[in-house]
């Protein structure tokens, strides 16, 4: 229930950050202005005793986030890929949120597996290890399938996680509603819609049957992608709370020294990360939306292996074309083109000035392209673009939130592999190929053929539809029912009373 009781949850959030020492660390990492620092400390200090203590062995911010629960952990996972935003030290602290959280007992995991798959663990697997990775939603066990001895990964949902996540999301909804009521200008950003979108994505992550379907579809889409691997699910050993899939060997993407020691080219891996993500988003409209280091490995042959398909993003074909044109416009520094695309797509209200918007976009793009490679950032571009579109009345596009967030994460992962990577140079071939295949003459011909096919499917219904349309167009419009004399008299009486009341109020005010 999204009521005032959520104020308590939000107070405890600030109190936990204060009690664990995370408040000061977070303010320092974000380089917060002095006024913000003062306000945060004044509001947090009196309630510090209400905060969760957390694990004293952990660094302050990691300690606070893990104490607060899974929704906060998800947020910390995103920040862990952005050392350029929160600093290298904090990024390293937060990286443990990806797959090194405290596990729950193996006995509990075995009981969940036996209950979900309706058979003893010993009958299904000849080996079932202690947890090899533990994250905010679930933990993973290495096992061997009884029927063929193949190595598999068994993912088990944390007990009680559904209720905990719903409690956090409930508080987020309440906070978003309060923000909209207290700051009308924030409504343009549609914070409640943003939280609703986040809720739908995360709650889908709690059902492993949906994750298995996503993994299967993603594997089909990417089977021809060179240097990329996806473990396939075992449907017979999976359920709502258990997911069994292929085991894939490799070095965790976050262990850059080990990747270099194994002889892999980190610069090539970083470039491939960017290109694979954009290919999946633009070509397929279906992309892995949780690509932090904990969900990625480098296989012995140099392939990138992706895991954990609980959060997947989808964008329709029209939006993909718009997005590609915007990216291409920035890559070519054609700000008039970027402005026209925003207006044609309805992203910016048509009563605004196109030329003025193009000049504002130039002010966004030119400083970035004038910087050295380490500062050429899609994430920075999105941040600056957000400020410009706010001035021009653009509303938040909830369908693009996941795409934008994932781009920030992928860029962060790529920069840990190669801090000097030129993001735009890596992206250009993918975007150019997509535009060539989807916005040229061949694409127009393909669209025309699809329209003809659609008409063909509706062919048998066309005569009836045309007849209904003509009948509706030639039939005289229905007349409103005639009101009785008594009702018409009531209308006059009510109208007269309202006129009299208005005259009396006017005389009193006069």
C-alpha positions as MATLAB code, in Angstrom:
seq = 'XXXXXXXXXXXXXXXXXXXXXXXXXXXXXXXXXXXXXXXXXXXXXXXXXXXXXXXXXXXXXXXXXXXXXXXXXXXXXXXXXXXXXXXXXXXXXXXXXXXXXXXXXXXXXXXXXXXXXXXXXXXXXXXXXXXXXXXXXXXXXXXXXXXXXXXXXXXXXXXXXXXXXXXXXXXXXXXXXXXXXXXXXXXXXXXXXXXXXXXXXXXXXXXXXXXXXXXXXXXXXXXXXXXXXXXXXXXXXXXXXXXXXXXXXXXXXXXXXXXXXXXXXXXXXXXXXXXXXXXXXXXXXXXXXXXXXXXXXXXXXXXXXXXXXXXXXXXXXXXXXXXXXXXXXXXXXXXXXXXXXXXXXXXXXXXXXXXXXXXXXXXXXXXXXXXXXXXXXXXXXXXXXXXXXXXXXXXXXXXXXXXXXXXXXXXXXXXXXXXXXXXXXXXXXXXXXXXXXXXXXXXXXXXXXXXXXXXXXXXXXXXXXXXXXXXXXXXXXXXXXXXXXXXXXXXXXXXXXXXXXXXXXXXXXX';
ca = [
       0.000    0.000    0.000;
       1.509    3.318   -1.124;
       0.612    5.344    1.959;
       2.404    7.632    4.405;
       3.819    4.607    6.222;
       6.488    4.626    3.506;
       7.889    7.822    5.037;
       9.364    5.543    7.689;
      11.190    3.520    5.034;
      12.621    6.667    3.435;
      13.703    8.070    6.818;
      15.481    4.810    7.595;
      17.246    5.031    4.231;
      18.812    8.377    5.150;
      19.411    7.199    8.725;
      21.220    4.070    7.501;
      23.512    6.133    5.291;
      24.274    8.410    8.244;
      24.817    5.596   10.767;
      27.134    3.575    8.542;
      29.205    6.595    7.538;
      28.003    6.268    3.944;
      26.418    9.737    3.863;
      29.707   11.597    3.949;
      31.365    9.153    1.537;
      28.509    9.483   -0.956;
      28.491   13.284   -0.775;
      32.256   13.377   -1.314;
      32.110   10.934   -4.237;
      29.375   12.957   -5.942;
      31.213   16.229   -5.180;
      27.968   17.608   -3.777;
      27.615   21.384   -3.285;
      28.043   22.719    0.245;
      24.344   23.517    0.628;
      23.378   19.981   -0.315;
      25.951   18.583    2.111;
      24.640   20.748    4.946;
      20.994   19.871    4.269;
      21.745   16.143    4.020;
      23.684   16.063    7.271;
      21.117   18.151    9.181;
      18.278   15.886    7.986;
      20.216   12.655    8.511;
      22.065   13.194   11.775;
      19.056   13.318   14.201;
      17.759    9.994   12.831;
      21.080    8.122   12.645;
      20.125    5.898   15.554;
      17.188    4.573   13.486;
      19.432    3.317   10.671;
      20.350   -0.295    9.993;
      23.864   -1.084   11.313;
      24.894   -3.281    8.380;
      28.088   -5.338    8.278;
      30.954   -3.376    9.904;
      33.462   -5.374    7.846;
      32.205   -3.761    4.619;
      33.133   -0.300    3.294;
      30.577    2.366    4.351;
      28.535    2.717    1.154;
      28.487   -1.016    0.423;
      27.552   -1.589    4.058;
      24.581    0.811    3.819;
      23.297   -0.498    0.493;
      23.430   -4.165    1.471;
      21.646   -3.349    4.745;
      18.822   -1.561    2.891;
      17.898   -4.403    0.565;
      17.709   -5.616   -3.035;
      16.341   -2.506   -4.769;
      19.178   -0.404   -3.373;
      21.671   -3.095   -4.338;
      20.479   -2.879   -7.932;
      21.182    0.849   -7.901;
      24.638    0.240   -6.441;
      25.384   -2.258   -9.204;
      24.837    0.458  -11.794;
      27.118    2.918   -9.993;
      29.852    0.276   -9.727;
      30.428    0.542  -13.494;
      30.911    4.317  -13.401;
      34.338    5.111  -11.877;
      34.309    8.359  -13.872;
      31.205    9.408  -11.913;
      31.765    8.035   -8.392;
      35.539    7.620   -8.457;
      37.677    4.504   -8.826;
      37.784    3.747   -5.095;
      34.016    3.729   -4.642;
      33.480    1.832   -7.905;
      35.754   -0.913   -6.583;
      33.833   -1.007   -3.305;
      30.481   -1.259   -5.081;
      31.687   -3.938   -7.494;
      31.235   -6.579   -4.804;
      27.494   -5.964   -5.084;
      27.523   -7.673   -8.465;
      28.193  -11.264   -7.463;
      29.916  -11.409   -4.070;
      27.069  -10.810   -1.624;
      26.621  -13.087    1.411;
      25.008  -16.359    0.242;
      22.185  -18.185    1.943;
      22.862  -21.755    3.191;
      23.322  -24.574    0.698;
      20.751  -26.631    2.602;
      18.141  -23.930    1.929;
      19.051  -23.897   -1.753;
      18.779  -27.694   -1.994;
      15.368  -27.602   -0.314;
      14.144  -24.978   -2.820;
      15.446  -27.026   -5.773;
      13.829  -30.231   -4.512;
      10.509  -28.459   -3.909;
      10.473  -26.640   -7.249;
      11.588  -29.597   -9.406;
       9.619  -32.217   -7.426;
      12.605  -34.544   -6.973;
      15.566  -34.947   -4.584;
      18.659  -33.012   -5.596;
      20.639  -36.277   -5.660;
      18.324  -37.638   -8.359;
      18.819  -34.592  -10.576;
      22.507  -33.764  -10.091;
      25.533  -35.915   -9.293;
      27.312  -32.820   -7.916;
      25.844  -29.709   -6.318;
      28.432  -27.238   -4.967;
      28.377  -24.531   -2.374;
      27.370  -21.145   -3.852;
      29.902  -19.881   -6.381;
      28.253  -16.436   -6.756;
      25.617  -14.588   -4.771;
      23.808  -11.480   -5.985;
      20.823   -9.415   -4.912;
      18.162  -11.692   -6.406;
      19.647  -15.184   -6.389;
      22.762  -17.286   -6.019;
      24.431  -19.764   -8.368;
      25.705  -23.310   -7.738;
      27.990  -25.349   -9.961;
      26.485  -28.793  -10.624;
      26.639  -31.840  -12.891;
      23.509  -33.103  -14.569;
      22.677  -36.671  -13.565;
      21.476  -37.778  -16.985;
      24.649  -36.949  -18.945;
      27.271  -35.594  -16.505;
      27.337  -32.177  -18.208;
      28.434  -29.154  -16.184;
      25.561  -26.773  -15.469;
      24.845  -23.641  -13.459;
      21.880  -23.849  -11.079;
      20.459  -20.476  -10.127;
      18.231  -20.387   -7.037;
      16.025  -17.454   -6.008;
      16.708  -15.975   -2.575;
      14.016  -16.943   -0.072;
      11.672  -14.043    0.763;
      13.095  -11.813   -1.956;
       9.718  -11.107   -3.579;
       8.269   -9.530   -0.425;
      11.428   -7.509    0.245;
      11.501   -6.104   -3.268;
       7.820   -5.166   -3.217;
       8.393   -3.270    0.050;
      11.226   -1.230   -1.479;
       9.345   -0.541   -4.706;
       6.345    0.569   -2.645;
       8.492    3.184   -0.918;
       9.915    4.335   -4.269;
       6.375    4.815   -5.612;
       5.466    6.878   -2.566;
       8.590    9.032   -2.949;
       7.874    9.587   -6.668;
       4.314   10.684   -5.881;
       5.534   13.106   -3.205;
       8.092   14.558   -5.635;
       5.390   15.185   -8.242;
       3.113   16.860   -5.688;
       5.816   19.032   -4.117;
       7.583   19.924   -7.368;
       5.139   20.310  -10.286;
       8.056   20.940  -12.656;
       9.195   17.353  -12.056;
       6.045   15.948  -13.656;
       7.628   16.377  -17.066;
      10.075   13.660  -15.994;
       7.158   11.333  -15.092;
       8.856    9.891  -11.995;
       5.900    7.624  -11.216;
       6.003    6.176  -14.726;
       9.747    5.655  -14.376;
       9.303    3.733  -11.116;
       6.431    1.741  -12.657;
       8.678    0.743  -15.550;
      11.465   -0.246  -13.163;
       8.961   -2.278  -11.125;
       7.699   -4.232  -14.121;
      11.241   -5.040  -15.214;
      12.461   -6.168  -11.799;
       9.379   -8.205  -10.906;
       9.842  -10.036  -14.201;
      13.373  -10.843  -13.037;
      11.911  -12.730  -10.071;
      10.320  -15.387  -12.339;
      13.024  -17.642  -13.752;
      10.681  -19.099  -16.356;
      10.653  -15.688  -18.031;
      14.436  -15.496  -17.754;
      14.764  -18.905  -19.431;
      12.568  -17.695  -22.290;
      14.662  -14.543  -22.634;
      17.908  -16.544  -22.649;
      16.542  -18.852  -25.334;
      15.375  -15.980  -27.562;
      18.613  -14.036  -27.021;
      20.683  -17.090  -27.948;
      18.707  -17.458  -31.182;
      19.176  -13.785  -32.093;
      22.931  -13.793  -31.426;
      23.943  -17.217  -32.717;
      25.800  -15.628  -35.680;
      27.552  -12.949  -33.595;
      31.294  -13.604  -33.661;
      33.021  -13.566  -30.294;
      29.861  -13.829  -28.219;
      28.349  -16.740  -26.296;
      25.096  -17.310  -24.418;
      24.393  -20.306  -22.125;
      21.186  -22.113  -23.078;
      18.605  -23.027  -20.431;
      17.629  -26.577  -19.515;
      13.829  -26.363  -19.502;
      13.393  -29.711  -17.770;
      15.422  -28.556  -14.766;
      13.986  -25.040  -14.495;
      10.952  -23.515  -12.784;
       9.775  -20.205  -11.320;
      12.472  -20.187   -8.607;
      15.165  -22.424  -10.162;
      17.019  -21.957  -13.450;
      19.472  -24.524  -14.829;
      21.627  -23.592  -17.820;
      24.922  -24.437  -19.532;
      28.081  -23.810  -17.522;
      30.494  -21.501  -19.334;
      34.133  -21.251  -18.261;
      35.943  -17.923  -18.284;
      37.514  -15.046  -16.401;
      35.141  -12.556  -14.741;
      35.027   -9.353  -16.756;
      35.878   -7.328  -13.652;
      39.260   -9.070  -13.219;
      41.152   -7.015  -15.797;
      44.668   -8.076  -14.655;
      43.732  -11.757  -15.074;
      42.273  -11.044  -18.525;
      45.525   -9.379  -19.583;
      47.596  -12.147  -18.024;
      45.664  -14.701  -20.089;
      46.774  -12.871  -23.239;
      43.458  -11.300  -24.222;
      43.360   -7.917  -25.972;
      41.440   -5.664  -23.569;
      41.156   -2.871  -26.143;
      39.510   -5.216  -28.655;
      37.216   -6.600  -25.936;
      36.119   -3.073  -24.960;
      35.308   -2.182  -28.567;
      33.440   -5.454  -29.054;
      31.362   -4.754  -25.914;
      30.093   -1.478  -27.375;
      29.440   -2.936  -30.814;
      27.643   -6.041  -29.532;
      25.332   -3.996  -27.333;
      24.407   -1.585  -30.132;
      23.917   -4.480  -32.571;
      21.502   -6.195  -30.213;
      19.612   -2.963  -29.479;
      19.377   -1.669  -33.063;
      19.348   -4.852  -35.135;
      17.182   -7.029  -32.878;
      15.409   -4.554  -30.614;
      16.072   -7.074  -27.824;
      19.132   -6.557  -25.642;
      20.702   -7.643  -22.360;
      19.844   -4.788  -19.977;
      22.025   -5.811  -17.007;
      25.492   -6.055  -18.547;
      27.657   -5.264  -15.531;
      30.935   -7.101  -14.883;
      29.277   -9.711  -12.666;
      27.197  -10.922  -15.611;
      30.066  -11.138  -18.105;
      33.072  -13.416  -18.567;
      35.885  -13.779  -21.066;
      36.033  -17.356  -22.329;
      39.386  -19.127  -22.872;
      39.044  -18.545  -26.644;
      38.476  -14.792  -26.114;
      34.710  -14.788  -26.586;
      32.516  -12.624  -24.362;
      30.005  -14.775  -22.465;
      26.888  -13.126  -21.000;
      24.783  -14.427  -18.102;
      21.694  -13.484  -16.126;
      18.886  -12.602  -18.520;
      16.376  -11.490  -15.912;
      16.364   -7.908  -17.218;
      16.032   -7.609  -20.987;
      15.174   -4.507  -22.983;
      12.890   -4.218  -25.987;
      12.358   -1.306  -28.377;
      10.087   -1.285  -31.420;
      11.376   -0.842  -34.951;
      10.270    2.781  -35.347;
      11.994    3.839  -32.105;
      15.146    1.998  -33.173;
      15.253    3.985  -36.395;
      14.770    7.262  -34.536;
      17.464    6.348  -32.020;
      19.912    5.348  -34.772;
      19.344    8.622  -36.613;
      19.991   10.604  -33.427;
      23.228    8.687  -32.774;
      24.323    9.057  -36.396;
      23.584   12.763  -36.332;
      25.856   13.206  -33.322;
      28.557   10.980  -34.830;
      28.533   13.158  -38.002;
      28.046   16.339  -35.929;
      24.943   17.113  -37.975;
      22.922   18.876  -35.298;
      20.214   20.066  -37.720;
      19.514   16.429  -38.505;
      19.336   15.488  -34.807;
      16.929   18.372  -34.186;
      14.661   17.390  -37.109;
      14.505   13.789  -35.893;
      13.441   14.913  -32.403;
      10.630   17.026  -33.874;
       9.503   14.430  -36.427;
       9.316   11.759  -33.715;
       7.262   14.055  -31.474;
       9.938   14.023  -28.771;
       9.965   17.840  -28.696;
       6.706   19.857  -28.939;
       6.169   21.285  -32.430;
       5.618   24.810  -31.118;
       9.327   25.049  -30.259;
      11.932   26.514  -32.625;
      13.872   23.877  -34.593;
      16.865   26.115  -35.329;
      17.149   27.140  -31.683;
      16.990   23.478  -30.635;
      19.741   22.602  -33.151;
      21.988   25.317  -31.687;
      21.374   23.934  -28.185;
      22.343   20.457  -29.434;
      25.547   21.869  -30.899;
      26.395   23.219  -27.447;
      25.926   19.643  -26.179;
      27.975   17.851  -28.821;
      30.917   20.088  -29.638;
      32.563   20.120  -26.168;
      32.421   16.312  -26.100;
      33.935   15.844  -29.548;
      36.600   18.400  -28.745;
      37.760   16.366  -25.746;
      40.356   13.604  -25.662;
      39.289    9.988  -26.157;
      38.952    9.242  -22.454;
      36.253   11.930  -22.136;
      34.239   11.130  -25.277;
      31.292    9.621  -23.496;
      27.786    8.589  -24.536;
      26.844    8.776  -20.872;
      27.943   12.406  -20.672;
      26.122   13.139  -23.898;
      22.903   11.693  -22.471;
      23.301   13.784  -19.320;
      23.784   17.010  -21.286;
      21.038   16.097  -23.750;
      18.708   15.570  -20.795;
      19.312   19.153  -19.644;
      18.646   20.571  -23.120;
      15.481   18.591  -23.798;
      14.151   19.642  -20.391;
      14.376   23.285  -21.468;
      12.519   22.467  -24.679;
       9.669   20.609  -22.963;
      10.580   17.032  -23.926;
       8.903   14.457  -21.702;
      10.745   11.432  -20.316;
      10.508    8.505  -22.757;
       9.898    5.524  -20.480;
      10.495    3.077  -23.336;
      14.068    4.383  -23.636;
      14.949    4.424  -19.931;
      16.332    0.873  -19.936;
      18.263    1.473  -23.163;
      19.852    4.651  -21.799;
      20.679    3.063  -18.453;
      22.242    0.012  -20.124;
      24.320    2.211  -22.407;
      25.774    3.876  -19.322;
      26.576    0.471  -17.783;
      28.113   -0.954  -20.968;
      30.246    2.134  -21.435;
      31.454    1.797  -17.846;
      32.448   -1.843  -18.416;
      34.242   -0.945  -21.656;
      36.222    1.794  -19.912;
      37.442   -0.600  -17.213;
      38.948   -2.670  -20.050;
      40.304    0.318  -21.999;
      40.126    3.753  -20.310;
      41.121    5.418  -23.596;
      38.434    3.833  -25.766;
      36.789    6.193  -28.251;
      33.132    5.276  -27.758;
      31.907    7.040  -30.892;
      34.523    5.492  -33.163;
      33.571    2.040  -31.867;
      29.844    2.740  -32.341;
      30.008    4.270  -35.827;
      30.241    1.044  -37.928;
      27.234   -0.523  -36.181;
      25.071    2.581  -36.496;
      26.098    3.149  -40.135;
      25.297   -0.467  -41.029;
      21.903   -0.274  -39.351;
      20.997    2.967  -41.148;
      22.153    1.561  -44.495;
      20.010   -1.550  -44.041;
      16.951    0.102  -42.499;
      16.674    3.678  -43.792;
      17.711    3.347  -47.437;
      15.863    2.284  -50.619;
      15.994   -1.405  -49.675;
      14.337   -0.617  -46.358;
      11.582    1.391  -48.118;
      10.937   -1.541  -50.471;
      10.838   -3.954  -47.521;
       8.376   -1.715  -45.673;
       6.179   -1.579  -48.779;
       6.175   -5.370  -49.116;
       5.220   -5.736  -45.440;
       2.334   -3.304  -45.938;
       1.100   -5.350  -48.918;
       1.360   -8.547  -46.867;
      -0.651   -6.960  -44.071;
      -3.356   -5.887  -46.548;
      -3.309   -9.402  -47.964;
      -4.040  -10.912  -44.553;
      -7.009   -8.570  -44.143;
      -8.146   -9.041  -47.767;
     -11.192  -11.222  -46.998;
     -12.430   -8.599  -44.535;
     -11.949   -5.552  -46.786;
     -15.367   -5.668  -48.575;
     -17.207   -5.823  -45.264;
     -15.086   -3.033  -43.762;
     -15.655   -0.792  -46.801;
     -19.389   -1.458  -46.713;
     -19.559   -0.551  -43.024;
     -17.618    2.638  -43.633;
     -19.827    3.741  -46.510;
     -22.961    2.907  -44.552;
     -21.732    4.949  -41.589;
     -20.761    7.888  -43.836;
     -24.128    8.055  -45.675;
     -26.370    7.479  -42.684;
     -27.685   10.735  -41.107;
     -26.245   11.454  -37.664;
     -28.434   10.283  -34.791;
     -30.564   12.960  -33.169;
     -30.312   13.432  -29.408;
     -33.401   12.169  -27.560;
     -36.040   14.854  -27.090;
     -36.352   15.875  -23.451;
     -39.773   16.084  -21.855;
     -41.422   19.410  -21.036;
     -40.951   18.764  -17.322;
     -37.182   18.225  -17.703;
     -36.865   21.342  -19.880;
     -38.634   23.326  -17.170;
     -36.180   21.972  -14.576;
     -33.275   23.095  -16.768;
     -34.677   26.627  -16.861;
     -35.190   26.668  -13.090;
     -31.661   25.410  -12.360;
     -30.160   27.843  -14.851;
     -32.090   30.734  -13.366;
     -31.003   29.792   -9.862;
     -27.330   29.720  -10.911;
     -27.651   33.152  -12.568;
     -29.270   34.564   -9.454;
     -26.601   33.081   -7.214;
     -23.895   34.539   -9.418;
     -25.495   37.990   -9.330;
     -25.797   37.872   -5.529;
     -22.108   36.910   -5.133;
     -21.070   39.664   -7.496;
     -23.028   42.278   -5.524;
     -21.483   41.114   -2.233;
     -17.972   41.244   -3.663;
     -18.689   44.649   -5.138;
];
